[in-house]
Coordinates of C-alpha atoms in Angstrom, one line a residue:
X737 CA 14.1 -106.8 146.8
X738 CA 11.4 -106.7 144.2
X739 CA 12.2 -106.6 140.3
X740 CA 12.4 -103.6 139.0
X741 CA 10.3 -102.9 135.5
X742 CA 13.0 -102.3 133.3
X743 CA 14.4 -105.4 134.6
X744 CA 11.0 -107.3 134.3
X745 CA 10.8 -105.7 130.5
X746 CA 14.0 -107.3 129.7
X747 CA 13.0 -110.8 130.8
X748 CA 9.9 -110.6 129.4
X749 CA 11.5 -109.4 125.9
X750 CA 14.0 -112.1 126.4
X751 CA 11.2 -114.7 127.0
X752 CA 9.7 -113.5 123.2
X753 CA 6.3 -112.2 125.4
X754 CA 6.4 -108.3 125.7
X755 CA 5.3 -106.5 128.9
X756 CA 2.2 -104.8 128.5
X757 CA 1.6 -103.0 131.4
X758 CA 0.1 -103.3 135.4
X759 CA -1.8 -102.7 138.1
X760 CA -1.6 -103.1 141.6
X761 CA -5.0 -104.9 142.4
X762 CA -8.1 -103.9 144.7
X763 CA -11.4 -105.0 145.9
X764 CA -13.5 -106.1 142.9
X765 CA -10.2 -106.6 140.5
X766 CA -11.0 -110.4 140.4
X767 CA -7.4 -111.0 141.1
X768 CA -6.7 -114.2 142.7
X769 CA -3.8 -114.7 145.4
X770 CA -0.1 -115.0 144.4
X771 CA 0.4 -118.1 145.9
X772 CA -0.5 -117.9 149.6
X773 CA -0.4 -114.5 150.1
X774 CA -2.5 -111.3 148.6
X775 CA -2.2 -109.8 145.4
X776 CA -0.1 -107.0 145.1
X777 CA 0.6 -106.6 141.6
X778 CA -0.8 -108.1 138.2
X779 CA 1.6 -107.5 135.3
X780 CA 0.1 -108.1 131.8
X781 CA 1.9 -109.8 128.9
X782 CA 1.0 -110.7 125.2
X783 CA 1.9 -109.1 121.9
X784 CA 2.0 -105.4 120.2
X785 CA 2.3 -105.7 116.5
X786 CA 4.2 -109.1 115.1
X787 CA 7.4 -108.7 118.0
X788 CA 6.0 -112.3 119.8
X789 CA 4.5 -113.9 116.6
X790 CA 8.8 -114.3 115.6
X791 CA 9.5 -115.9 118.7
X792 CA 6.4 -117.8 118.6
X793 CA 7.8 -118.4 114.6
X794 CA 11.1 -119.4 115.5
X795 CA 10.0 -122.0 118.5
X796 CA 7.8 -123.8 115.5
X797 CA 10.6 -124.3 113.2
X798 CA 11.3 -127.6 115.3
X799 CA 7.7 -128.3 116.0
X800 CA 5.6 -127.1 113.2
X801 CA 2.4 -128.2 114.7
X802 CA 2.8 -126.0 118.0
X803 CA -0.2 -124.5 119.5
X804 CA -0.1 -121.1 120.6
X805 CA -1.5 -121.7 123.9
X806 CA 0.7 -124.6 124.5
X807 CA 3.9 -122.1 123.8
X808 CA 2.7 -119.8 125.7
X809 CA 1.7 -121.6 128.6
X810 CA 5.4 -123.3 128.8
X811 CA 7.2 -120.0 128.4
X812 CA 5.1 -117.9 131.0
X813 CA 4.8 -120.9 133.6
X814 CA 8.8 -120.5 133.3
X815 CA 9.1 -117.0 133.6
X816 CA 6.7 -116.9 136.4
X817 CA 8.8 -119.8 138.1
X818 CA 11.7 -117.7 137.7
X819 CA 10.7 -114.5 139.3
X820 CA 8.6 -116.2 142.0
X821 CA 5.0 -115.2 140.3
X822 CA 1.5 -116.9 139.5
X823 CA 0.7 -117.2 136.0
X824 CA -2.7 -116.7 134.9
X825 CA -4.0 -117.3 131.1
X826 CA -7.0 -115.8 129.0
X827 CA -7.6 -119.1 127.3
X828 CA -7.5 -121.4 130.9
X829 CA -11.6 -122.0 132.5
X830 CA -14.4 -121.8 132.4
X831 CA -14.6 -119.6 134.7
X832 CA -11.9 -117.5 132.6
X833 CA -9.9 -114.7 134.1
X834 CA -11.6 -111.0 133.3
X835 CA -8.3 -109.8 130.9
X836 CA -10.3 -107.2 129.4
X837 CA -11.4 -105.3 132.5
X838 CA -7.6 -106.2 133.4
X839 CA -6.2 -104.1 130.5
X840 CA -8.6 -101.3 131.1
X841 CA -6.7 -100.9 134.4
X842 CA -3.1 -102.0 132.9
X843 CA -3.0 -99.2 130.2
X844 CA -5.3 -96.9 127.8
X845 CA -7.0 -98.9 125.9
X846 CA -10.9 -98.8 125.4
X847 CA -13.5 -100.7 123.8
X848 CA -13.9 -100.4 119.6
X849 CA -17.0 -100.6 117.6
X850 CA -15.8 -103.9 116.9
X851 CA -15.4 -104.9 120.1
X852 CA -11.9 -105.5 120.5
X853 CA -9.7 -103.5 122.7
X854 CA -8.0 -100.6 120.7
X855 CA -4.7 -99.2 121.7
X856 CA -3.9 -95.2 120.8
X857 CA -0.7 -96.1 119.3
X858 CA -1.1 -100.1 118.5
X859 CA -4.5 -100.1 116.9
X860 CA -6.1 -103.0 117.1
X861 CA -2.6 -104.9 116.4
X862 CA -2.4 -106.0 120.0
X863 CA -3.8 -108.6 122.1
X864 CA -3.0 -110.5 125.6
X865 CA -1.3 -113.6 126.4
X866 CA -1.4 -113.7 130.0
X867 CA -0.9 -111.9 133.4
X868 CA 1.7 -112.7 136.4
X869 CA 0.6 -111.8 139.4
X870 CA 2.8 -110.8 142.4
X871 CA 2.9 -110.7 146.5
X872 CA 5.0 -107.7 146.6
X873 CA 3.7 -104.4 145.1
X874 CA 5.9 -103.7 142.4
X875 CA 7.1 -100.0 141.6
X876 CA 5.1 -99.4 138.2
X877 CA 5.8 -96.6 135.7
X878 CA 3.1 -93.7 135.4
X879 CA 0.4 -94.8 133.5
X880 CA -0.5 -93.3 130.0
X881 CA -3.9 -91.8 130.3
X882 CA -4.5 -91.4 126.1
X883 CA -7.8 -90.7 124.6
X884 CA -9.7 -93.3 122.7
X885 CA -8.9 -92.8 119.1
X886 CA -12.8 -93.7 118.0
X887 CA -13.7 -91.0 120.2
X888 CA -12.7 -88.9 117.6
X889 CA -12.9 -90.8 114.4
X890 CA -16.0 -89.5 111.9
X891 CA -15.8 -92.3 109.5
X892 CA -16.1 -95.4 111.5
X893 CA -14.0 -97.1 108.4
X894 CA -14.2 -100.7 110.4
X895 CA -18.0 -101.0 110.1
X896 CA -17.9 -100.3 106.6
X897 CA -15.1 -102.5 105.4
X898 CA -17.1 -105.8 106.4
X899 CA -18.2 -107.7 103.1
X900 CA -21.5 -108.7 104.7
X901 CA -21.4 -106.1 107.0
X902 CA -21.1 -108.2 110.5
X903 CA -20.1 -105.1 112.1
X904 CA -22.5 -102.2 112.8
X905 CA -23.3 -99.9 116.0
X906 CA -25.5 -102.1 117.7
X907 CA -22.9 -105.1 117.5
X908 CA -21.4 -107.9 115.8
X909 CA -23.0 -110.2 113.6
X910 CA -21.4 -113.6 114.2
X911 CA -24.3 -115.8 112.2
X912 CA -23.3 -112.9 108.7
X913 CA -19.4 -113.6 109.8
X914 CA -19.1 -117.1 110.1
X915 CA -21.5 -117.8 106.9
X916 CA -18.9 -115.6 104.8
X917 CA -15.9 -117.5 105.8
X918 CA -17.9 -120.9 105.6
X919 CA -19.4 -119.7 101.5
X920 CA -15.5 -118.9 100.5
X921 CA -12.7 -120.3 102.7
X922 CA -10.3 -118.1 100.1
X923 CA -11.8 -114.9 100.7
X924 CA -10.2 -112.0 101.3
X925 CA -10.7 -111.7 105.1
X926 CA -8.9 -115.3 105.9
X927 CA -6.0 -115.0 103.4
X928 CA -5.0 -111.4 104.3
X929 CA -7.2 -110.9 108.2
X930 CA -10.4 -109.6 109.0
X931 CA -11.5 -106.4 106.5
X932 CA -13.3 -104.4 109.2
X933 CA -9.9 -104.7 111.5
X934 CA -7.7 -103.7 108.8
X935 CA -9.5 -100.5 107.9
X936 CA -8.6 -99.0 111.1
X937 CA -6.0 -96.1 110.4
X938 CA -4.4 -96.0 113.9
X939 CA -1.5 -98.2 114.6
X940 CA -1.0 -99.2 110.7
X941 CA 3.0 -99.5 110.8
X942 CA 2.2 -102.5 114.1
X943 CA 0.1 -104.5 111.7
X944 CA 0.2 -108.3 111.9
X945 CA 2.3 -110.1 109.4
X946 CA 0.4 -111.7 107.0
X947 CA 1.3 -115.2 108.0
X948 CA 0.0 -114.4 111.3
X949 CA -3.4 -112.8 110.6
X950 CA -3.9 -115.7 108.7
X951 CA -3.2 -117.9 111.4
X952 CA -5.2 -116.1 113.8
X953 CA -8.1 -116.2 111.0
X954 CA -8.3 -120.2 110.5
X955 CA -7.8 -120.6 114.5
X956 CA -11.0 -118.3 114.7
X957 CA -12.9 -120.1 112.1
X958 CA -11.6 -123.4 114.0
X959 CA -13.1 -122.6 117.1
X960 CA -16.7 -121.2 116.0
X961 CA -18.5 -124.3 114.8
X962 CA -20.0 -125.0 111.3
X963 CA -23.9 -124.4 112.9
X964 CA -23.2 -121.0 113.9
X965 CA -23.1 -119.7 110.6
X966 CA -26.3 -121.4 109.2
X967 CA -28.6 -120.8 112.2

């Protein structure tokens, strides 16, 4: 008998990686086979507001130079092996896995001016970890059909919080980004996250810990390298 999702939300919670939502797959989902047989559901897991950065915490207490990815991979692959599902990753390719078109279809969440996928309730304090896809096609709950929040936001606070103003309506200045955080490696945006992300008022009581947008700030600067911010 399939899993049910309230059982499936417990394991995952238990694992330390929230459920996110799903989708039961069609033509043009980019959804690969569960093992030999078709897709019949893609279930997508990662974090909303600091629940999976403690687990993630507590696992480096023993091994302080853990990579996210690594933990991630080992705890999904486990999970997956457990409930007889495929794991698939964001951070595995090229070619890499379509997650954003994936979450569009998991739950309501839409594109922001900065790019990044904003929830209704989480803000931009969420992001995905990875998807498990299964053969059978799992019983899902109704999905949540919210409005985008910048639909309706005036101010646009995010594009004017930027201290070289990266962010605008046309798109996002890498080159202006990276050359801020190469010029001051102690400014504001990698000690205490990314200005333009924390001016958004939706979802303020999920906000990162601070210890984790600065982790997710240096592994950002880490993979963009030194060129792209003098071209």
């Amino acid at each position: 008998m399939p899993i049910g999702w309230p059982e499936l939300t417990a394991r995952c919670e238990r694992a330390g990686i929230p459920l996110r939502g799903g989708f039961h797959p069609g033509e043009g989902d980019g959804v690969p086979a569960a093992g030999a047989l078709p897709a019949g559901t893609l279930v997508l897991l990662g974090n909303a507001g600091p629940s999976m950065w403690r687990a993630f915490s507590r696992a480096r207490e023993g091994a302080p130079d853990l990579a996210l990815d690594d933990w991630t991979r080992t705890v999904v692959s486990a999970l997956a092996a457990e409930l007889g599902a495929t794991a698939l990753f964001p951070f595995t390719g090229p070619p890499y896995w379509p997650f954003q078109r994936w979450a569009q279809r998991a739950e309501a969440v839409s594109p922001s001016p900065l790019g990044i996928l904003i929830h209704p309730r989480f803000g931009l304090w969420h992001g995905y970890r990875a998807a498990l896809v299964f053969a059978e096609r799992l019983s899902l709950p109704p999905r949540e059909d919210l409005p985008s929040p910048c639909a309706s936001c005036v101010d646009k606070p995010c594009l004017r919080a930027c201290p070289v103003s990266a962010f605008s309506a046309t798109g996002y200045d890498v080159k202006a980004c990276i050359g801020h955080l190469d010029t001051d490696p102690a400014a504001e945006c990698m000690t205490r996250g990314c200005q333009s992300r924390r001016a958004c008022p939706i979802g303020q009581e999920n906000i990162y810990l601070e210890e984790q947008r600065r982790f997710h700030m240096r592994a950002f600067r880490s993979a963009a390298p030194p060129e792209r911010g003098r071209e």
